Short mmCIF file of C-alpha atoms in Angstrom, two decimals:
data_model
loop_
_atom_site.label_atom_id
_atom_site.label_comp_id
_atom_site.label_asym_id
_atom_site.label_seq_id
_atom_site.Cartn_x
_atom_site.Cartn_y
_atom_site.Cartn_z
CA MET A 6 89.02 79.78 71.17
CA ASN A 7 87.47 82.39 68.90
CA ARG A 8 84.03 83.55 70.09
CA ASN A 9 83.60 85.93 67.18
CA LYS A 10 83.03 83.00 64.83
CA GLY A 11 80.42 80.27 64.97
CA VAL A 12 78.66 78.02 62.49
CA THR A 13 80.05 79.83 59.46
CA GLY A 14 83.63 79.44 60.68
CA PRO A 15 84.12 75.99 59.12
CA LYS A 16 84.21 75.83 55.31
CA GLY A 17 81.09 74.78 53.45
CA PHE A 18 78.43 76.47 55.57
CA ARG A 19 76.11 79.42 55.14
CA ALA A 20 73.71 80.86 57.69
CA ALA A 21 71.19 83.62 58.27
CA GLY A 22 69.23 85.08 61.14
CA ILE A 23 66.25 87.33 60.42
CA ALA A 24 63.25 88.97 62.05
CA ALA A 25 60.28 86.99 60.74
CA GLY A 26 57.76 88.66 63.03
CA ILE A 27 57.25 85.67 65.32
CA LYS A 28 58.24 87.94 68.21
CA GLU A 29 56.20 91.09 68.60
CA SER A 30 59.37 92.94 69.62
CA GLY A 31 60.76 92.75 66.09
CA ALA A 32 63.91 90.98 67.29
CA LEU A 33 65.64 88.35 65.16
CA ASP A 34 63.63 85.16 65.58
CA LEU A 35 64.33 82.77 62.70
CA THR A 36 67.65 81.12 61.84
CA LEU A 37 68.69 78.98 58.89
CA VAL A 38 71.94 77.01 58.62
CA VAL A 39 72.86 75.25 55.37
CA ASN A 40 75.57 72.69 54.64
CA ASP A 41 76.87 73.13 51.07
CA GLY A 42 78.97 69.97 51.25
CA PRO A 43 80.51 68.06 49.62
CA SER A 44 79.51 65.83 52.56
CA ASP A 45 76.18 65.97 54.40
CA ALA A 46 76.97 63.82 57.45
CA ALA A 47 75.08 64.78 60.58
CA ALA A 48 74.18 63.62 64.08
CA GLY A 49 72.01 64.79 66.93
CA VAL A 50 71.17 64.32 70.59
CA PHE A 51 67.85 65.32 72.10
CA THR A 52 66.00 65.88 75.34
CA THR A 53 65.22 62.89 77.57
CA ASN A 54 61.99 64.55 78.67
CA LYS A 55 59.00 62.30 77.89
CA VAL A 56 57.06 65.40 76.80
CA LYS A 57 58.82 66.19 73.55
CA ALA A 58 58.09 69.15 71.30
CA ALA A 59 57.02 68.57 67.70
CA PRO A 60 60.38 69.74 66.26
CA VAL A 61 62.21 67.22 68.45
CA LEU A 62 59.99 64.39 67.22
CA TRP A 63 60.57 65.46 63.61
CA SER A 64 64.32 65.92 63.93
CA GLN A 65 64.74 62.60 65.73
CA GLN A 66 63.16 60.93 62.71
CA VAL A 67 65.17 62.62 59.99
CA ILE A 68 68.53 62.33 61.79
CA GLN A 69 68.30 58.54 61.71
CA SER A 70 69.82 58.66 58.24
CA ARG A 71 72.90 60.44 59.72
CA ARG A 72 72.46 63.06 57.01
CA LEU A 73 71.27 66.68 56.98
CA THR A 74 71.55 69.57 54.57
CA ALA A 75 69.83 72.28 56.60
CA VAL A 76 68.58 73.27 60.03
CA VAL A 77 65.84 75.83 60.59
CA LEU A 78 65.31 77.23 64.07
CA ASN A 79 62.84 79.70 65.51
CA SER A 80 62.54 81.52 68.81
CA GLY A 81 59.35 83.05 70.14
CA GLY A 82 57.46 79.75 70.42
CA ALA A 83 58.39 76.20 71.45
CA ASN A 84 55.73 74.38 69.39
CA ALA A 85 55.46 71.95 72.31
CA CYS A 86 52.21 70.39 73.57
CA THR A 87 50.47 71.57 70.40
CA GLY A 88 49.09 68.20 69.30
CA PRO A 89 49.03 66.79 65.75
CA GLU A 90 48.63 70.31 64.38
CA GLY A 91 51.94 71.31 65.90
CA PHE A 92 53.68 68.39 64.21
CA GLN A 93 52.06 69.38 60.92
CA ASP A 94 53.45 72.88 61.42
CA THR A 95 56.95 71.45 61.88
CA HIS A 96 56.53 69.31 58.76
CA ALA A 97 55.32 72.33 56.78
CA THR A 98 58.36 74.31 57.94
CA ALA A 99 60.72 71.58 56.75
CA GLU A 100 58.86 71.37 53.45
CA LYS A 101 59.24 75.11 52.93
CA VAL A 102 62.99 74.95 53.60
CA ALA A 103 63.23 72.02 51.18
CA GLU A 104 61.33 73.97 48.55
CA VAL A 105 63.51 77.09 48.69
CA LEU A 106 66.77 75.10 48.79
CA GLY A 107 65.82 72.43 46.25
CA ILE A 108 66.28 69.50 48.64
CA GLY A 109 64.03 67.00 50.41
CA ALA A 110 62.17 67.65 53.65
CA VAL A 111 63.99 64.67 55.17
CA ASP A 112 67.21 66.65 54.74
CA VAL A 113 65.96 69.37 57.10
CA ALA A 114 66.02 69.41 60.91
CA VAL A 115 63.70 71.78 62.76
CA CYS A 116 64.20 73.37 66.19
CA SER A 117 61.97 75.72 68.19
CA THR A 118 62.26 77.54 71.51
CA GLY A 119 59.99 79.74 73.54
CA LEU A 120 56.69 79.45 75.38
CA ILE A 121 55.12 75.98 75.58
CA GLY A 122 51.55 75.35 74.45
CA GLU A 123 51.10 77.96 71.70
CA ARG A 124 50.90 77.32 67.96
CA LEU A 125 53.40 79.17 65.81
CA PRO A 126 52.21 81.91 63.40
CA MET A 127 52.87 79.78 60.35
CA ASP A 128 52.34 82.52 57.79
CA LYS A 129 55.23 84.42 59.37
CA VAL A 130 57.36 81.30 59.76
CA LEU A 131 56.99 80.24 56.13
CA THR A 132 57.57 83.73 54.76
CA GLY A 133 60.52 83.98 57.13
CA VAL A 134 62.06 80.84 55.66
CA GLU A 135 61.90 82.38 52.19
CA ASN A 136 63.49 85.60 53.41
CA ALA A 137 66.17 83.79 55.42
CA ALA A 138 67.18 81.79 52.35
CA LYS A 139 67.83 85.06 50.51
CA GLU A 140 70.13 86.21 53.33
CA LEU A 141 72.27 83.06 53.52
CA ASP A 142 75.96 83.88 53.65
CA SER A 143 79.23 82.44 54.94
CA SER A 144 80.31 85.68 56.63
CA VAL A 145 81.04 86.23 60.31
CA GLU A 146 78.05 88.60 60.45
CA ALA A 147 75.73 85.91 59.08
CA GLY A 148 76.94 83.48 61.73
CA LEU A 149 76.33 86.06 64.46
CA ASN A 150 72.83 86.76 63.17
CA ALA A 151 72.13 83.02 63.22
CA ALA A 152 73.25 82.81 66.85
CA THR A 153 71.10 85.83 67.71
CA GLY A 154 67.96 84.56 66.02
CA VAL A 155 67.53 81.70 68.51
CA MET A 156 67.74 83.82 71.68
CA THR A 157 64.84 83.93 74.16
CA THR A 158 65.76 85.16 77.65
CA ASP A 159 69.45 85.04 76.66
CA LYS A 160 71.20 88.35 77.17
CA ARG A 161 73.78 87.77 74.45
CA PRO A 162 74.49 85.42 71.54
CA LYS A 163 76.84 82.54 72.30
CA GLN A 164 79.17 81.08 69.69
CA ALA A 165 82.64 79.55 69.42
CA TRP A 166 85.07 78.35 66.76
CA LYS A 167 88.49 76.72 66.74
CA ALA A 168 90.75 75.38 64.01
CA SER A 169 92.99 72.35 64.26
CA GLU A 170 96.61 72.39 63.18
CA GLN A 171 95.67 70.04 60.33
CA GLY A 172 93.46 72.66 58.66
CA TRP A 173 89.95 71.62 59.69
CA SER A 174 87.78 73.34 62.28
CA VAL A 175 84.71 73.15 64.49
CA GLY A 176 82.29 76.02 65.16
CA GLY A 177 78.85 76.49 66.58
CA PHE A 178 76.28 78.48 68.47
CA VAL A 179 74.08 77.73 71.44
CA LYS A 180 71.10 79.34 73.13
CA GLY A 181 69.80 78.82 76.63
CA ALA A 182 69.49 80.72 79.88
CA GLY A 183 67.11 78.80 82.13
CA MET A 184 65.62 75.32 82.50
CA LEU A 185 69.16 74.04 82.06
CA ALA A 186 69.90 70.64 83.53
CA PRO A 187 71.62 67.35 82.73
CA ASN A 188 70.49 65.78 79.47
CA MET A 189 70.51 69.32 78.13
CA ALA A 190 67.47 71.56 78.37
CA THR A 191 65.72 74.60 76.93
CA MET A 192 68.89 74.61 74.99
CA LEU A 193 69.46 74.52 71.24
CA SER A 194 72.86 74.18 69.63
CA VAL A 195 74.05 73.79 66.06
CA ILE A 196 77.68 72.79 65.59
CA THR A 197 79.46 72.57 62.24
CA THR A 198 82.72 71.11 61.05
CA ASP A 199 84.52 70.96 57.72
CA ALA A 200 86.32 67.73 58.65
CA LYS A 201 85.75 64.56 56.65
CA ILE A 202 83.93 62.16 58.97
CA SER A 203 81.15 59.62 58.55
CA GLY A 204 77.72 60.04 60.05
CA GLU A 205 78.25 57.03 62.29
CA GLU A 206 81.53 58.39 63.69
CA LEU A 207 79.96 61.82 64.03
CA ASP A 208 77.18 60.34 66.16
CA LYS A 209 79.67 58.57 68.44
CA ALA A 210 81.80 61.70 68.74
CA LEU A 211 78.82 63.91 69.57
CA ARG A 212 77.63 61.61 72.34
CA LEU A 213 81.10 61.51 73.87
CA ALA A 214 81.41 65.29 73.70
CA THR A 215 77.95 66.12 75.05
CA GLY A 216 78.36 63.62 77.87
CA ARG A 217 81.31 65.63 79.19
CA THR A 218 80.00 69.13 78.40
CA PHE A 219 76.32 69.88 77.79
CA ASP A 220 75.26 67.12 80.17
CA ARG A 221 77.43 68.55 82.96
CA LEU A 222 75.60 71.89 83.25
CA ASP A 223 72.75 72.08 85.76
CA VAL A 224 71.22 75.51 86.40
CA ASP A 225 67.86 74.61 87.92
CA GLY A 226 67.15 70.90 87.49
CA GLY A 227 64.55 71.46 84.79
CA THR A 228 64.70 69.37 81.60
CA SER A 229 63.05 71.06 78.65
CA THR A 230 60.73 69.70 75.98
CA ASN A 231 62.87 71.08 73.15
CA ASP A 232 66.58 70.69 73.85
CA THR A 233 68.62 69.64 70.84
CA VAL A 234 72.25 69.52 69.78
CA LEU A 235 72.99 68.95 66.11
CA VAL A 236 76.37 68.61 64.42
CA LEU A 237 76.83 68.84 60.64
CA ALA A 238 79.97 67.91 58.71
CA SER A 239 80.66 69.38 55.25
CA GLY A 240 84.01 67.69 54.55
CA ALA A 241 85.00 70.90 52.75
CA ALA A 242 88.44 71.07 54.39
CA GLY A 243 89.34 67.80 52.69
CA VAL A 244 91.00 66.51 55.86
CA GLU A 245 90.04 63.33 57.68
CA PRO A 246 91.23 63.64 61.29
CA SER A 247 91.70 60.74 63.65
CA PHE A 248 88.59 59.98 65.68
CA ASP A 249 90.32 60.95 68.93
CA ASP A 250 91.49 64.28 67.52
CA PHE A 251 87.99 65.06 66.29
CA VAL A 252 86.39 64.21 69.63
CA ALA A 253 88.95 66.37 71.43
CA LEU A 254 88.24 69.49 69.37
CA LEU A 255 84.48 68.93 69.34
CA THR A 256 84.59 68.58 73.13
CA GLU A 257 86.68 71.73 73.50
CA VAL A 258 84.28 73.84 71.44
CA SER A 259 81.28 72.33 73.23
CA ALA A 260 82.83 73.07 76.62
CA ASP A 261 83.32 76.70 75.65
CA LEU A 262 79.69 76.97 74.56
CA VAL A 263 78.58 75.42 77.85
CA LYS A 264 80.69 77.87 79.84
CA GLN A 265 78.91 80.68 78.00
CA LEU A 266 75.55 79.11 78.86
CA GLN A 267 76.54 79.09 82.51
CA GLY A 268 77.62 82.73 82.40
CA ASP A 269 74.37 83.83 80.75
CA ALA A 270 71.97 81.77 82.88
CA GLU A 271 68.86 83.50 84.15
CA GLY A 272 69.59 85.64 87.21
CA VAL A 273 73.15 84.35 87.54
CA THR A 274 75.50 86.17 89.92
CA LYS A 275 77.78 83.20 90.71
CA GLU A 276 79.33 80.71 88.28
CA ILE A 277 79.91 77.56 90.31
CA SER A 278 81.96 74.47 89.50
CA ILE A 279 81.55 71.35 91.65
CA THR A 280 84.34 68.82 91.29
CA VAL A 281 83.89 65.43 92.94
CA LYS A 282 87.21 63.62 93.35
CA GLN A 283 88.20 60.10 94.36
CA ALA A 284 84.69 58.72 93.85
CA ALA A 285 83.96 55.03 93.39
CA THR A 286 82.91 55.56 89.76
CA GLU A 287 82.61 58.47 87.34
CA ALA A 288 78.84 57.97 87.24
CA GLU A 289 78.68 58.36 91.02
CA ALA A 290 80.89 61.45 90.85
CA VAL A 291 78.51 63.02 88.33
CA HIS A 292 75.46 62.02 90.39
CA ILE A 293 76.89 63.55 93.57
CA GLY A 294 77.87 66.73 91.75
CA ARG A 295 74.37 67.07 90.30
CA THR A 296 72.76 66.45 93.69
CA VAL A 297 74.71 69.33 95.19
CA ALA A 298 74.20 71.53 92.13
CA GLU A 299 70.41 71.18 92.27
CA ASP A 300 70.07 71.80 96.01
CA ASN A 301 68.25 75.08 96.60
CA LEU A 302 69.74 75.59 100.08
CA VAL A 303 73.24 75.34 98.61
CA LYS A 304 72.34 77.67 95.74
CA THR A 305 70.80 80.34 97.96
CA ALA A 306 73.77 80.26 100.36
CA LEU A 307 76.15 80.81 97.46
CA PHE A 308 73.97 83.66 96.17
CA GLY A 309 74.58 85.28 99.56
CA SER A 310 78.35 84.60 99.29
CA ASP A 311 78.02 82.34 102.34
CA PRO A 312 80.53 79.43 102.40
CA ASN A 313 78.05 77.24 104.27
CA TRP A 314 79.75 73.87 103.95
CA GLY A 315 77.07 72.27 106.13
CA ARG A 316 74.54 72.66 103.33
CA ILE A 317 76.95 71.01 100.91
CA ALA A 318 77.52 68.13 103.32
CA MET A 319 73.77 67.73 103.74
CA ALA A 320 73.18 67.70 99.99
CA LEU A 321 75.87 65.21 99.07
CA GLY A 322 74.89 63.00 102.00
CA ARG A 323 71.52 62.26 100.42
CA ALA A 324 73.01 61.18 97.11
CA ASP A 325 72.61 57.52 96.19
CA ALA A 326 76.35 56.83 96.06
CA GLU A 327 79.25 55.47 98.09
CA ILE A 328 80.03 58.21 100.66
CA ASP A 329 81.88 57.90 103.98
CA PRO A 330 81.55 61.14 105.96
CA ASP A 331 84.52 60.19 108.15
CA VAL A 332 86.98 60.37 105.24
CA LEU A 333 85.56 63.03 102.93
CA GLN A 334 86.76 66.61 102.54
CA ILE A 335 84.97 69.75 101.32
CA LEU A 336 86.89 72.73 99.96
CA ILE A 337 85.42 76.04 98.79
CA ASN A 338 87.66 78.31 96.71
CA GLY A 339 90.70 76.39 97.89
CA VAL A 340 89.91 76.50 101.62
CA SER A 341 89.33 73.18 103.40
CA LEU A 342 86.21 73.68 105.53
CA TYR A 343 85.29 70.07 106.33
CA ARG A 344 87.62 67.09 106.75
CA ASN A 345 87.26 63.59 108.16
CA GLY A 346 83.90 64.01 109.86
CA THR A 347 84.21 67.50 111.31
CA ARG A 348 84.86 71.11 110.38
CA ASP A 349 88.37 72.08 109.34
CA ARG A 350 89.30 75.75 108.85
CA ASP A 351 86.92 78.57 109.75
CA ARG A 352 84.48 79.25 106.94
CA SER A 353 85.21 82.97 107.09
CA GLU A 354 88.53 82.18 105.41
CA ALA A 355 86.75 81.24 102.16
CA ASP A 356 86.25 84.36 100.03
CA LEU A 357 83.09 84.13 97.92
CA SER A 358 82.85 87.79 97.02
CA GLY A 359 83.80 87.15 93.37
CA ARG A 360 81.68 85.65 90.60
CA GLU A 361 83.58 82.35 90.30
CA ILE A 362 83.13 79.72 93.02
CA GLU A 363 84.94 76.38 93.05
CA ILE A 364 83.68 73.57 95.27
CA VAL A 365 85.80 70.44 95.59
CA ILE A 366 84.39 67.34 97.27
CA ASP A 367 87.05 64.70 97.90
CA LEU A 368 85.35 61.42 98.78
CA ASN A 369 88.53 59.38 99.30
CA VAL A 370 86.80 56.13 98.30
CA GLY A 371 88.03 55.58 94.72
CA ASP A 372 89.87 57.16 91.79
CA ALA A 373 87.06 58.57 89.62
CA GLU A 374 86.40 62.28 89.10
CA ALA A 375 83.84 64.56 87.45
CA THR A 376 82.93 68.25 87.37
CA VAL A 377 79.41 69.67 87.20
CA LEU A 378 78.68 73.34 86.50
CA THR A 379 75.84 75.28 88.08
CA THR A 380 74.76 78.76 89.20
CA ASP A 381 73.25 80.42 92.24
CA LEU A 382 69.54 80.97 92.92
CA SER A 383 68.99 84.72 92.91
CA HIS A 384 66.12 87.20 93.20
CA ASP A 385 66.41 87.90 89.48
CA TYR A 386 66.02 84.21 88.62
CA VAL A 387 62.74 84.05 90.53
CA GLU A 388 61.50 87.30 88.97
CA GLU A 389 62.38 86.22 85.45
CA ASN A 390 60.73 82.82 85.73
CA SER A 391 57.60 84.11 87.40
CA ALA A 392 56.91 86.32 84.40
CA TYR A 393 58.18 84.22 81.48
CA SER A 394 56.23 84.79 78.31
CA SER A 395 58.51 84.36 75.28
#
């Protein structure tokens, strides 16, 4: 996996990230990604939150055609809970992109991230679109600027790219540091590919990939108003991969982006994977993993490097799933601490001093398995989210 390349890695794409002045800091805050074709297939998945930001409502409409030529994204303001005026602002942004690129507004998706409840400074946004269009390029630097322009509390840009042996590739960027939970959240991602694939197949592939990657990260249980994942296909490589091969590479790139999200989560000191094995169904395995991942007592214990398996047992025991405490096993970093209804080895044998923590919960009731990623609950997380303003 190449993390130095992102959306401009695949052929047929240009991008830009500029400082439009939306953020008072002068940081990059507006990103534009353009698909130069020859194909314009696209697909998207969006937040399940009932309170949806104006850009989500707009993008959900335009993506129904399974076509997109451009995506414009801003940080520094979520444009959520801004009423009809906020939707008009999103429409005006798409119209401006359409004007400068010579396309239709229905060919443009819009994404925003930042503080909820504030209108965007539209004079800066619209001028920013014009300036971003002048900076569009297919270079590695342009792709990095695009990944940087969507950052809020992120500490670093996050991008990934990988080529197949057949000569086509998948690349993308993602932003997000907090309010990360299943069904995505405060998270925006644009993924590109130069493979030849229809919009309908692209939609199916994206849902399969996100179901195993973006939807398996749970930092704090919060589901944002703005989360969006878009994938655009240019067809510029001239290669039509098998559906299974495409899903595999899309999933691999998505998983790498998600791992970067986990590592850059707000206040993170521990990167935790929770694997539930031998569950009755995969859905139950995911549900149990999420229940443990969202438990604050588990998260605070892991922040303190405390292998407190009792908190894990408590958390999974309240999950609405088939669980028999007399046959299950809990392992932390390879050490079996609970087995068949009672403690196993002494918890002091589990070393949690490092950043990576692996929890394995073996239910012994079926043959399904799933892994959920999460992080600890630290002092810095509380500090950051008690003073969030951008």
